[in-house]
């Protein structure tokens, strides 16, 4: 590849970097060194590949969505079925990788933050498998909204700690996980769930997720004999999108679309679209686009999808936006919900509300591109977890 | 000579250690902050650390997190914090004031604009918790152009190379974080802190202050035996929180807490004069 980001200090252009308190600088250096070592260690890579095959169930299929293609009336649409992974989303690719690294580094305790609970479940899952202690930080508000996932994590043996500070959501859970890490550096590995945080996390999580696009490259050949014209993925922190995009960054003919949560509409201010409508700042260890006030305070975000409800975004997406390599757009809650129903009814696939944002944008893009073009959408997770949210919005009581 | 240098050299001549209280600006109400700053000085504080409230204080324990939340309920901005320093300076021109906080509010204002406004307000230095020297070149240049001191943390996890790197850019004083953890945690290992402070001293002429986890007059006295400055944050902020419903009582309480810390620190014989 000729694309060579981040640089040695973790910068993607002016984005990324390491913005943490001094106490964490040395543990991050240790993590960097370990990751640099194991990423080129054949034994590590082999074990990772084997776990992805036998435990996660990879490769995930690339599915030609014929009826969705008909319905949208344009480009041929393929779905990358990350929803079929063990635990139901792409998150497990990364937790398998980081847990193997934690094991190699001799850490017996892993911690994680979670919003909707998908990353928490994926972390609790690998911790159970490797016999590690697992503590998951989750905003008190999110725990109420995602009670089933909280119980799932407990069944897997994890301790779920409610976070009551700030807005009591994902960003505060991340703060609290950082506070735990700084207190328990010696025995603890912090498994961050997205391509954010201080270097090396954005690059490391991207690398563990890059298998998504890596598989798409050869899978699409069987159907089309060529690369796709466009890739579409939702972007909260941005790990499923980076995982899909990364292996295509050097193929300029492949257009990249990241779809943010437009919430109730960008004009209302009630959204979670920092790339589309935010400003550059520093949060959670890196410089990136943020949702913030003029005074630099982080503001609460809004999205029907808890997994996209985050005020920042991975620094590599900030760079891909500014460099013009990727396009970032937003769709509203209502558009995402409509897409959820369309895919469920005509393809028999119930997408996560996060992934529904990508489907909703493809509805606009497919007719623009026309029938001779090819779109791959990352179906990053399954929608079972969202059934309750959808029912509540539609006034249905169980 | 900067206000910080002058203050440390006066203390050294007197054979005393600096007492540095931390408060969050605007906690629990903006109108209390300036009277509180004066009360801290009256009680015996030598340098003031004024916290800039931030929505996501990652390095702080619950006590200081909640102080930020109380201040932000009043929408306290960095501009307002600087106005508080200006107001404090009307009646106090010799007590150094160091701003402590997180980078993002300063990024939002812009480094140059911040340095200019801070210097004009009478600020002496700035400590941005989440800005390690690797990322700090531009910020340090902006501060220095206005004669402001960039103050950096050193931690138990900082190895010899990091200590060298930080000493190369820091001025004013060094803030040694006495434990692995967040502000207000309670597991201080005095022996380890003393060894680390001694190691830092060998490499710098800057005064070395110690903070995080120092909550009582006894702890302050213990640390004063080997450090040039003692920073007390959470223990003070907890007292402020307890009086949030009767904020007019806060300055008197803070004054007497400072006096107790001061008295305990001043009975410590300062055998070895530090700073060079």
XYZ file of C-alpha atoms in Angstrom:
674
model
C 0.000 0.000 0.000
C 1.148 3.525 -0.597
C -1.243 4.944 2.000
C 0.979 5.292 5.055
C -0.999 6.711 7.944
C -0.651 7.283 10.813
C 2.924 8.541 11.155
C 5.179 7.283 13.949
C 3.516 9.597 16.476
C 0.031 8.536 15.548
C -0.894 11.500 13.390
C -3.259 11.363 10.434
C -2.371 14.778 9.020
C -3.237 17.168 11.836
C -5.560 14.623 13.484
C -4.950 11.814 15.970
C -1.897 11.937 18.229
C -1.598 11.232 21.938
C -3.453 13.600 24.270
C -3.509 11.951 27.675
C -2.253 12.659 31.177
C 1.397 11.895 31.852
C 0.628 8.747 33.858
C -0.712 7.043 30.716
C 2.197 7.939 28.436
C 4.387 5.050 29.516
C 1.643 2.368 29.349
C 0.723 3.645 25.882
C 4.358 3.378 24.820
C 4.379 -0.188 26.111
C 1.194 -0.984 24.190
C 2.637 0.585 21.046
C 5.780 -1.491 21.303
C 3.809 -4.690 21.896
C 1.475 -4.001 19.007
C 4.325 -3.145 16.639
C 5.957 -6.421 17.580
C 2.929 -8.693 17.278
C 1.455 -7.165 14.134
C 4.416 -8.582 12.246
C 4.637 -11.777 14.279
C 3.419 -14.702 12.125
C 2.394 -16.787 15.156
C 0.206 -13.990 16.498
C -1.352 -13.295 13.113
C -2.007 -16.990 12.590
C -3.749 -17.327 15.935
C -5.800 -14.199 15.220
C -6.817 -15.547 11.803
C -7.743 -18.909 13.299
C -9.866 -17.310 16.033
C -11.661 -15.198 13.431
C -12.414 -18.363 11.436
C -13.380 -20.773 14.201
C -14.737 -18.521 16.955
C -16.145 -15.536 15.063
C -17.251 -17.502 11.983
C -15.356 -15.640 9.285
C -15.339 -14.997 6.447
C -18.719 -13.318 6.649
C -20.713 -13.595 3.412
C -21.000 -10.886 0.797
C -24.664 -11.045 -0.106
C -26.140 -9.780 -3.375
C -29.278 -7.948 -2.246
C -31.334 -8.362 -5.390
C -34.689 -7.189 -4.085
C -33.103 -4.191 -2.332
C -31.375 -3.355 -5.634
C -34.772 -3.486 -7.382
C -36.405 -1.385 -4.675
C -33.757 1.334 -4.771
C -33.725 1.341 -8.569
C -30.071 1.815 -9.413
C -26.662 0.369 -8.648
C -26.318 -3.333 -7.764
C -26.193 -3.593 -3.976
C -24.189 -6.089 -1.955
C -24.316 -6.426 1.821
C -21.237 -7.378 3.819
C -22.811 -9.580 6.479
C -20.973 -8.616 9.676
C -24.313 -9.200 11.398
C -23.669 -12.932 11.009
C -20.536 -12.822 13.183
C -20.566 -14.369 16.653
C -22.274 -11.883 19.023
C -23.985 -10.247 16.060
C -21.753 -7.405 14.959
C -18.313 -6.445 13.645
C -17.174 -5.495 17.179
C -15.919 -9.014 17.921
C -13.147 -8.816 15.259
C -11.412 -6.143 17.320
C -12.000 -7.620 20.768
C -10.563 -10.963 19.649
C -7.446 -9.155 18.433
C -6.986 -6.955 21.491
C -7.635 -9.820 23.911
C -4.927 -11.894 22.222
C -2.598 -8.929 22.589
C -3.562 -8.522 26.254
C -2.806 -12.181 26.818
C 0.601 -11.851 25.141
C 1.337 -8.811 27.337
C 0.547 -10.825 30.466
C -2.501 -8.752 31.487
C -5.095 -10.688 33.460
C -7.781 -8.012 33.582
C -9.514 -6.283 30.684
C -11.755 -3.232 30.821
C -13.987 -1.664 28.196
C -16.479 1.132 27.660
C -19.763 0.492 25.942
C -22.699 2.540 24.685
C -25.348 0.219 23.256
C -23.623 -2.739 24.854
C -22.355 -4.440 21.674
C -18.689 -3.753 22.382
C -19.240 -4.635 26.045
C -20.747 -7.983 25.078
C -17.965 -8.623 22.561
C -15.350 -7.851 25.233
C -17.078 -9.960 27.907
C -17.237 -12.788 25.355
C -13.510 -12.900 24.643
C -12.702 -12.415 28.340
C -14.864 -15.424 29.205
C -13.140 -17.488 26.566
C -9.644 -16.554 27.758
C -10.461 -16.676 31.468
C -9.776 -12.988 32.099
C -11.411 -10.688 34.624
C -13.638 -8.224 32.755
C -15.043 -4.869 33.869
C -17.298 -2.904 31.526
C -18.176 0.757 32.092
C -21.583 1.801 30.843
C -23.530 5.018 31.286
C -26.398 4.722 33.715
C -28.795 5.980 31.044
C -27.545 3.420 28.526
C -27.895 0.624 31.104
C -31.586 1.426 31.388
C -32.019 1.508 27.602
C -30.049 -1.724 27.037
C -30.980 -3.920 29.987
C -30.734 -7.156 27.962
C -27.140 -6.482 26.940
C -26.275 -5.672 30.556
C -27.634 -9.067 31.583
C -25.752 -10.732 28.722
C -22.473 -9.280 29.966
C -23.243 -10.475 33.486
C -23.993 -13.989 32.206
C -20.574 -13.928 30.552
C -18.999 -13.174 33.921
C -18.291 -9.463 33.444
C -18.856 -6.775 36.049
C -20.868 -3.904 34.590
C -20.190 -0.618 36.362
C -22.807 2.124 35.976
C -21.316 5.516 35.129
C -23.165 8.386 36.760
C -20.943 11.310 35.811
C -21.549 13.877 33.064
C -24.266 12.892 30.609
C -24.203 9.246 31.847
C -23.660 7.916 28.317
C -20.890 6.489 26.123
C -18.468 9.417 26.358
C -18.646 9.328 30.154
C -18.139 5.550 30.144
C -14.967 6.143 28.129
C -13.782 8.729 30.687
C -14.424 6.268 33.495
C -12.602 3.423 31.733
C -9.596 5.737 31.300
C -9.728 6.513 35.036
C -9.767 2.809 35.835
C -6.847 2.211 33.488
C -4.714 4.973 35.016
C -5.378 3.433 38.448
C -4.706 -0.215 37.492
C -2.060 0.099 34.809
C 0.045 -2.820 35.954
C -2.466 -5.630 35.471
C -5.061 -4.085 33.150
C -5.523 -3.893 29.394
C -8.026 -1.339 28.103
C -9.917 -2.727 25.079
C -11.212 0.370 23.263
C -14.129 -0.455 20.971
C -13.629 1.979 18.142
C -10.989 3.692 16.003
C -10.657 6.538 18.514
C -8.591 7.137 21.647
C -4.870 7.900 21.818
C -2.345 6.310 19.424
C -1.986 3.347 18.839
C -5.691 2.591 19.321
C -7.068 4.171 16.117
C -4.545 2.318 13.950
C -4.702 -0.908 15.950
C -8.507 -1.170 15.939
C -8.543 -0.338 12.220
C -6.010 -3.094 11.534
C -8.063 -5.653 13.464
C -11.183 -4.598 11.530
C -9.464 -4.399 8.129
C -10.406 -8.022 7.477
C -13.882 -6.731 6.529
C -12.686 -4.873 3.444
C -10.008 -7.482 2.841
C -12.703 -10.111 2.355
C -14.868 -7.803 0.239
C -11.998 -7.336 -2.223
C -11.933 -10.987 -3.215
C -15.616 -11.755 -2.618
C -16.808 -9.072 -5.021
C -14.558 -10.571 -7.731
C -16.666 -13.740 -7.752
C -19.796 -11.750 -8.534
C -18.568 -8.808 -10.560
C -15.003 -9.541 -11.610
C -14.025 -6.037 -10.526
C -13.873 -3.752 -7.518
C -17.038 -1.956 -6.388
C -17.723 1.655 -7.341
C -18.799 2.713 -3.869
C -18.531 1.529 -0.271
C -21.069 2.706 2.300
C -20.817 2.315 6.085
C -22.239 4.034 9.121
C -19.894 6.104 11.288
C -20.183 6.602 15.041
C -16.633 6.207 16.289
C -16.082 4.681 12.878
C -14.594 1.201 13.322
C -16.826 -0.701 10.897
C -16.332 1.998 8.277
C -12.531 2.005 8.674
C -12.597 -1.792 8.538
C -14.461 -1.676 5.221
C -12.558 1.281 3.715
C -8.983 0.578 4.698
C -8.005 -1.951 2.014
C -9.524 0.299 -0.657
C -7.806 3.579 0.228
C -5.312 3.172 -2.619
C -8.050 2.500 -5.199
C -9.285 5.964 -6.155
C -11.992 4.535 -8.410
C -13.749 3.201 -5.302
C -15.752 6.025 -3.722
C -16.115 5.893 0.067
C -19.193 7.097 1.965
C -19.363 7.362 5.728
C -22.879 7.914 7.060
C -23.310 9.776 10.328
C -26.325 9.980 12.602
C -28.361 13.015 11.590
C -30.725 12.474 14.521
C -33.712 14.783 14.280
C -31.999 16.712 11.477
C -28.742 18.687 11.333
C -30.647 21.980 11.575
C -32.159 21.015 14.953
C -28.731 20.521 16.559
C -30.030 17.186 17.870
C -27.705 14.812 16.056
C -24.393 12.972 16.333
C -22.660 14.097 13.148
C -19.314 15.695 14.082
C -17.797 15.202 10.610
C -20.775 16.761 8.863
C -21.529 19.515 11.372
C -18.812 19.625 14.063
C -15.525 21.414 14.789
C -11.950 20.278 15.324
C -10.935 19.749 18.942
C -9.288 17.331 21.376
C -11.161 14.635 23.287
C -10.394 11.136 24.555
C -6.751 11.218 23.594
C -6.889 12.464 20.024
C -7.542 15.504 17.851
C -10.573 15.072 15.629
C -13.966 16.528 14.730
C -16.201 16.965 17.770
C -19.633 18.104 18.787
C -18.810 20.994 21.088
C -19.906 24.446 22.167
C -18.042 27.584 21.097
C -16.279 27.384 24.480
C -14.947 23.881 23.875
C -17.343 21.952 26.121
C -18.487 18.631 24.688
C -22.217 18.546 24.031
C -24.711 15.768 24.313
C -25.531 14.016 21.102
C -28.740 12.522 19.846
C -29.384 9.467 17.734
C -32.014 6.762 17.689
C -29.047 4.419 17.448
C -27.069 4.160 20.698
C -23.998 2.893 18.825
C -23.725 6.149 16.865
C -24.465 8.384 19.852
C -20.919 9.693 20.355
C -19.687 13.312 20.127
C -16.350 12.457 18.508
C -15.153 10.303 15.630
C -11.984 8.382 14.832
C -9.169 10.713 13.730
C -8.545 8.771 10.525
C -12.046 9.660 9.343
C -11.283 13.320 10.105
C -8.214 12.970 7.894
C -10.069 11.132 5.097
C -12.652 13.909 5.145
C -10.148 16.767 4.979
C -8.013 14.998 2.357
C -11.117 14.427 0.249
C -10.618 10.647 -0.005
C -13.919 9.831 1.706
C -17.281 11.571 1.730
C -19.267 12.007 4.916
C -22.996 12.490 4.948
C -25.780 12.244 7.506
C -29.208 10.605 7.492
C -31.933 11.239 10.042
C -33.470 8.908 12.605
C -36.602 8.663 10.457
C -34.667 7.761 7.316
C -32.747 5.089 9.215
C -35.948 3.623 10.657
C -37.527 3.487 7.225
C -34.442 1.667 5.908
C -34.672 -0.783 8.805
C -38.209 -1.716 7.769
C -37.401 -1.925 4.055
C -34.500 -4.326 4.517
C -36.399 -6.409 7.030
C -39.464 -6.749 4.804
C -37.904 -7.311 1.394
C -34.678 -9.166 2.171
C -35.567 -10.899 5.434
C -32.562 -9.304 7.131
C -33.119 -7.228 10.241
C -30.287 -4.673 10.423
C -29.009 -2.889 13.510
C -30.182 0.721 13.669
C -26.540 1.757 13.201
C -26.295 -0.199 9.934
C -29.731 1.076 8.902
C -28.115 4.502 8.452
C -25.861 3.054 5.756
C -28.858 1.403 4.038
C -30.739 4.708 4.144
C -27.931 6.534 2.397
C -27.603 3.796 -0.228
C -31.236 4.482 -1.117
C -30.142 7.970 -2.226
C -26.877 6.905 -3.793
C -28.015 3.876 -5.830
C -30.226 5.751 -8.316
C -27.607 8.513 -8.685
C -24.936 5.994 -9.650
C -27.131 4.042 -12.057
C -27.638 0.388 -12.901
C -24.160 -0.432 -14.194
C -22.505 0.471 -10.895
C -21.810 -1.608 -7.779
C -22.284 -0.599 -4.132
C -21.124 -2.569 -1.095
C -22.827 -1.682 2.190
C -21.393 -2.799 5.495
C -24.190 -4.462 7.418
C -22.250 -3.993 10.614
C -24.701 -5.593 13.042
C -27.999 -7.360 13.449
C -31.096 -5.587 14.663
C -32.426 -7.881 17.388
C -31.051 -5.565 20.065
C -33.069 -2.671 18.626
C -36.479 -4.310 18.441
C -37.484 -2.805 21.769
C -36.415 0.706 20.736
C -38.318 0.442 17.485
C -41.445 -0.903 19.160
C -41.377 1.899 21.725
C -41.031 4.566 19.014
C -43.951 3.072 17.184
C -46.112 3.012 20.286
C -46.159 -0.757 20.728
C -46.190 -2.212 24.249
C -45.254 -5.798 25.012
C 11.805 37.569 37.369
C 8.372 35.979 36.970
C 5.879 35.977 39.815
C 6.397 32.205 40.201
C 10.182 32.476 40.386
C 9.928 35.344 42.805
C 7.535 33.458 45.046
C 9.681 30.331 45.168
C 12.842 32.320 45.852
C 11.149 34.222 48.716
C 9.959 30.940 50.220
C 13.389 29.418 49.916
C 14.910 32.358 51.807
C 12.288 31.891 54.521
C 12.920 28.162 54.629
C 9.291 27.400 53.802
C 7.482 25.191 51.342
C 4.806 26.445 48.992
C 1.186 25.627 49.742
C -0.804 25.396 46.497
C -4.565 24.944 46.814
C -6.634 23.901 43.798
C -10.183 25.122 43.253
C -12.425 24.870 40.200
C -13.401 28.303 38.902
C -17.125 28.901 39.234
C -17.674 26.122 41.800
C -20.249 26.157 43.259
C -21.145 29.600 41.910
C -19.123 32.066 39.845
C -19.584 34.923 42.352
C -17.768 32.965 45.078
C -14.536 32.330 43.182
C -12.718 35.652 43.622
C -13.545 36.038 47.352
C -12.480 32.412 47.766
C -9.142 33.081 46.059
C -8.476 35.952 48.463
C -9.489 33.808 51.452
C -7.056 31.055 50.382
C -4.229 33.604 50.302
C -5.252 34.968 53.710
C -5.220 31.421 55.085
C -1.641 30.904 53.912
C -1.689 29.806 50.265
C 1.414 30.818 48.302
C 0.280 29.992 44.765
C -3.242 29.411 43.475
C -4.225 26.705 41.052
C -7.447 27.669 39.342
C -9.249 24.880 37.529
C -10.959 25.598 34.216
C -14.155 23.519 34.197
C -14.463 20.908 31.455
C -17.261 18.557 30.489
C -14.979 15.485 30.331
C -12.322 15.647 33.074
C -10.672 12.286 32.352
C -7.863 12.558 34.900
C -10.040 13.629 37.807
C -11.739 11.634 40.516
C -15.396 12.157 41.458
C -14.803 15.159 43.745
C -13.265 17.362 41.052
C -15.546 15.945 38.332
C -18.516 17.161 40.335
C -16.880 20.558 40.847
C -16.695 20.904 37.056
C -20.318 19.871 36.754
C -21.400 22.467 39.345
C -19.462 25.194 37.551
C -20.784 24.188 34.132
C -24.337 24.407 35.405
C -23.569 28.136 35.517
C -22.054 27.912 32.002
C -18.662 29.097 33.209
C -16.417 29.706 30.189
C -12.661 30.111 29.845
C -13.245 33.823 29.142
C -15.075 34.139 32.448
C -12.276 32.305 34.285
C -9.816 34.851 32.897
C -12.114 37.667 34.029
C -12.025 36.184 37.544
C -8.227 36.316 37.510
C -8.351 39.978 36.379
C -10.690 40.762 39.222
C -8.450 38.924 41.721
C -5.461 40.933 40.464
C -7.137 44.228 41.406
C -6.365 43.408 45.044
C -3.497 40.978 44.739
C -0.496 41.536 42.492
C 2.004 39.102 43.962
C 0.310 35.682 44.395
C 0.969 33.551 41.308
C -2.105 32.057 39.626
C -1.772 28.932 37.514
C -4.649 27.725 35.357
C -5.191 23.980 35.373
C -7.477 22.119 33.039
C -7.887 20.256 29.793
C -6.788 21.248 26.333
C -10.081 21.507 24.469
C -11.410 24.803 25.894
C -8.019 26.368 25.082
C -8.051 24.874 21.561
C -11.501 26.331 21.053
C -10.221 29.802 22.012
C -6.975 29.375 20.025
C -3.498 29.160 21.566
C -2.429 32.705 20.626
C -5.672 34.283 21.758
C -5.544 32.328 25.004
C -1.943 33.287 25.783
C -2.639 36.942 25.075
C -5.799 37.041 27.187
C -4.277 35.012 30.029
C -1.226 37.263 30.244
C -3.427 40.363 30.185
C -5.567 38.915 32.985
C -2.537 38.296 35.204
C -2.217 34.519 34.851
C 1.289 33.178 35.473
C 1.246 29.685 34.054
C -0.924 26.979 32.556
C -1.088 23.255 33.163
C -3.057 21.290 30.567
C -3.493 17.783 31.925
C -4.022 16.056 28.588
C -1.242 17.788 26.655
C 2.034 15.876 26.874
C 5.189 17.643 25.625
C 5.127 15.575 22.405
C 2.065 17.534 21.256
C 2.810 20.805 23.022
C 5.313 22.701 20.808
C 2.853 25.241 19.460
C 1.180 25.792 22.812
C 4.479 26.213 24.652
C 5.647 28.743 22.056
C 2.423 30.725 22.455
C 2.758 30.744 26.267
C 6.427 31.722 26.224
C 5.818 34.613 23.849
C 3.662 36.080 26.631
C 6.002 35.169 29.510
C 3.638 32.482 30.770
C 5.061 29.294 32.270
C 4.061 25.939 30.747
C 3.719 23.632 33.726
C 3.928 19.889 33.195
C 3.118 16.798 35.175
C 5.509 14.013 35.955
C 4.108 10.688 37.127
C 5.223 7.506 38.856
C 5.245 5.919 35.397
C 7.550 8.557 33.851
C 10.899 6.928 33.076
C 14.256 8.725 32.955
C 13.910 9.633 29.299
C 10.459 11.139 29.759
C 11.639 13.080 32.789
C 14.434 14.589 30.685
C 12.072 15.397 27.853
C 9.578 17.144 30.130
C 12.220 19.057 32.055
C 13.466 20.390 28.725
C 10.185 22.239 28.070
C 8.759 22.894 31.545
C 9.174 26.082 33.519
C 7.697 27.619 36.669
C 7.674 24.388 38.626
C 7.280 20.652 38.120
C 4.085 19.031 39.311
C 4.765 15.476 40.431
C 1.671 13.249 40.440
C 2.113 11.239 43.597
C 0.126 8.149 42.642
C -1.147 5.979 39.822
C -4.711 7.131 39.641
C -7.001 10.111 39.456
C -7.145 13.206 41.627
C -8.393 12.593 45.142
C -7.436 8.916 45.295
C -6.107 7.796 48.647
C -3.196 5.429 48.405
C -0.126 7.589 48.787
C 3.190 5.750 49.204
C 5.372 8.431 50.788
C 8.597 6.459 50.466
C 8.115 5.968 46.743
C 7.133 9.612 46.241
C 10.195 10.795 48.130
C 12.537 8.607 46.068
C 11.011 9.821 42.811
C 11.143 13.489 43.834
C 14.802 13.056 44.754
C 15.468 11.543 41.328
C 13.716 14.442 39.581
C 15.636 16.993 41.649
C 18.941 15.609 40.428
C 17.975 16.654 36.922
C 16.466 20.090 37.391
C 16.736 23.388 39.228
C 12.986 23.891 38.960
C 10.994 23.596 42.191
C 9.154 20.276 42.476
C 5.596 20.257 43.799
C 3.658 17.133 44.740
C -0.067 16.644 44.356
C -2.893 14.041 44.039
C -3.980 12.340 47.238
C -2.754 14.885 49.815
C -5.819 15.481 51.943
C -4.817 16.329 55.509
C -2.463 18.629 57.429
C -0.435 15.548 58.405
C -0.058 14.406 54.776
C 0.866 17.966 53.756
C 3.515 18.085 56.477
C 4.892 14.681 55.423
C 5.225 15.767 51.807
C 6.655 19.172 52.817
C 9.645 17.354 54.246
C 10.979 16.656 50.776
C 8.980 18.624 48.183
C 9.135 22.356 47.383
C 5.390 22.642 47.089
C 2.328 20.772 48.281
C -0.800 20.794 46.117
C -4.122 20.203 47.861
C -7.156 19.825 45.595
C -9.859 17.262 46.293
C -9.748 17.716 50.079
C -10.443 21.435 49.621
C -13.019 20.945 46.871
C -14.881 18.447 49.077
C -15.210 21.148 51.758
C -16.512 23.547 49.120
C -19.028 20.948 47.944
C -20.270 20.420 51.493
C -21.086 24.125 51.697
C -22.585 24.456 48.212
C -25.965 25.290 49.744
C -24.471 28.134 51.812
C -21.750 29.446 49.500
C -21.186 32.600 51.596
C -19.606 30.329 54.254
C -17.066 28.872 51.827
C -14.302 31.515 52.043
C -14.085 31.268 55.858
C -13.983 27.467 55.782
C -11.299 27.512 53.079
C -9.281 30.070 55.048
C -9.232 27.938 58.166
C -8.393 24.757 56.220
C -5.451 26.576 54.606
C -4.329 27.803 58.014
C -4.329 24.240 59.365
C -2.303 22.980 56.385
C 0.052 25.940 56.671
C 0.632 25.396 60.375
C 1.388 21.706 59.868
C 3.783 22.403 56.996
C 5.610 25.208 58.797
C 6.652 23.076 61.757
C 8.542 20.826 59.349
C 12.231 21.673 59.492
C 13.348 22.434 55.972
C 16.826 21.065 56.236
C 17.962 20.935 52.677
C 17.201 24.044 50.683
C 16.152 22.935 47.256
C 15.919 24.480 43.881
C 19.567 24.250 42.949
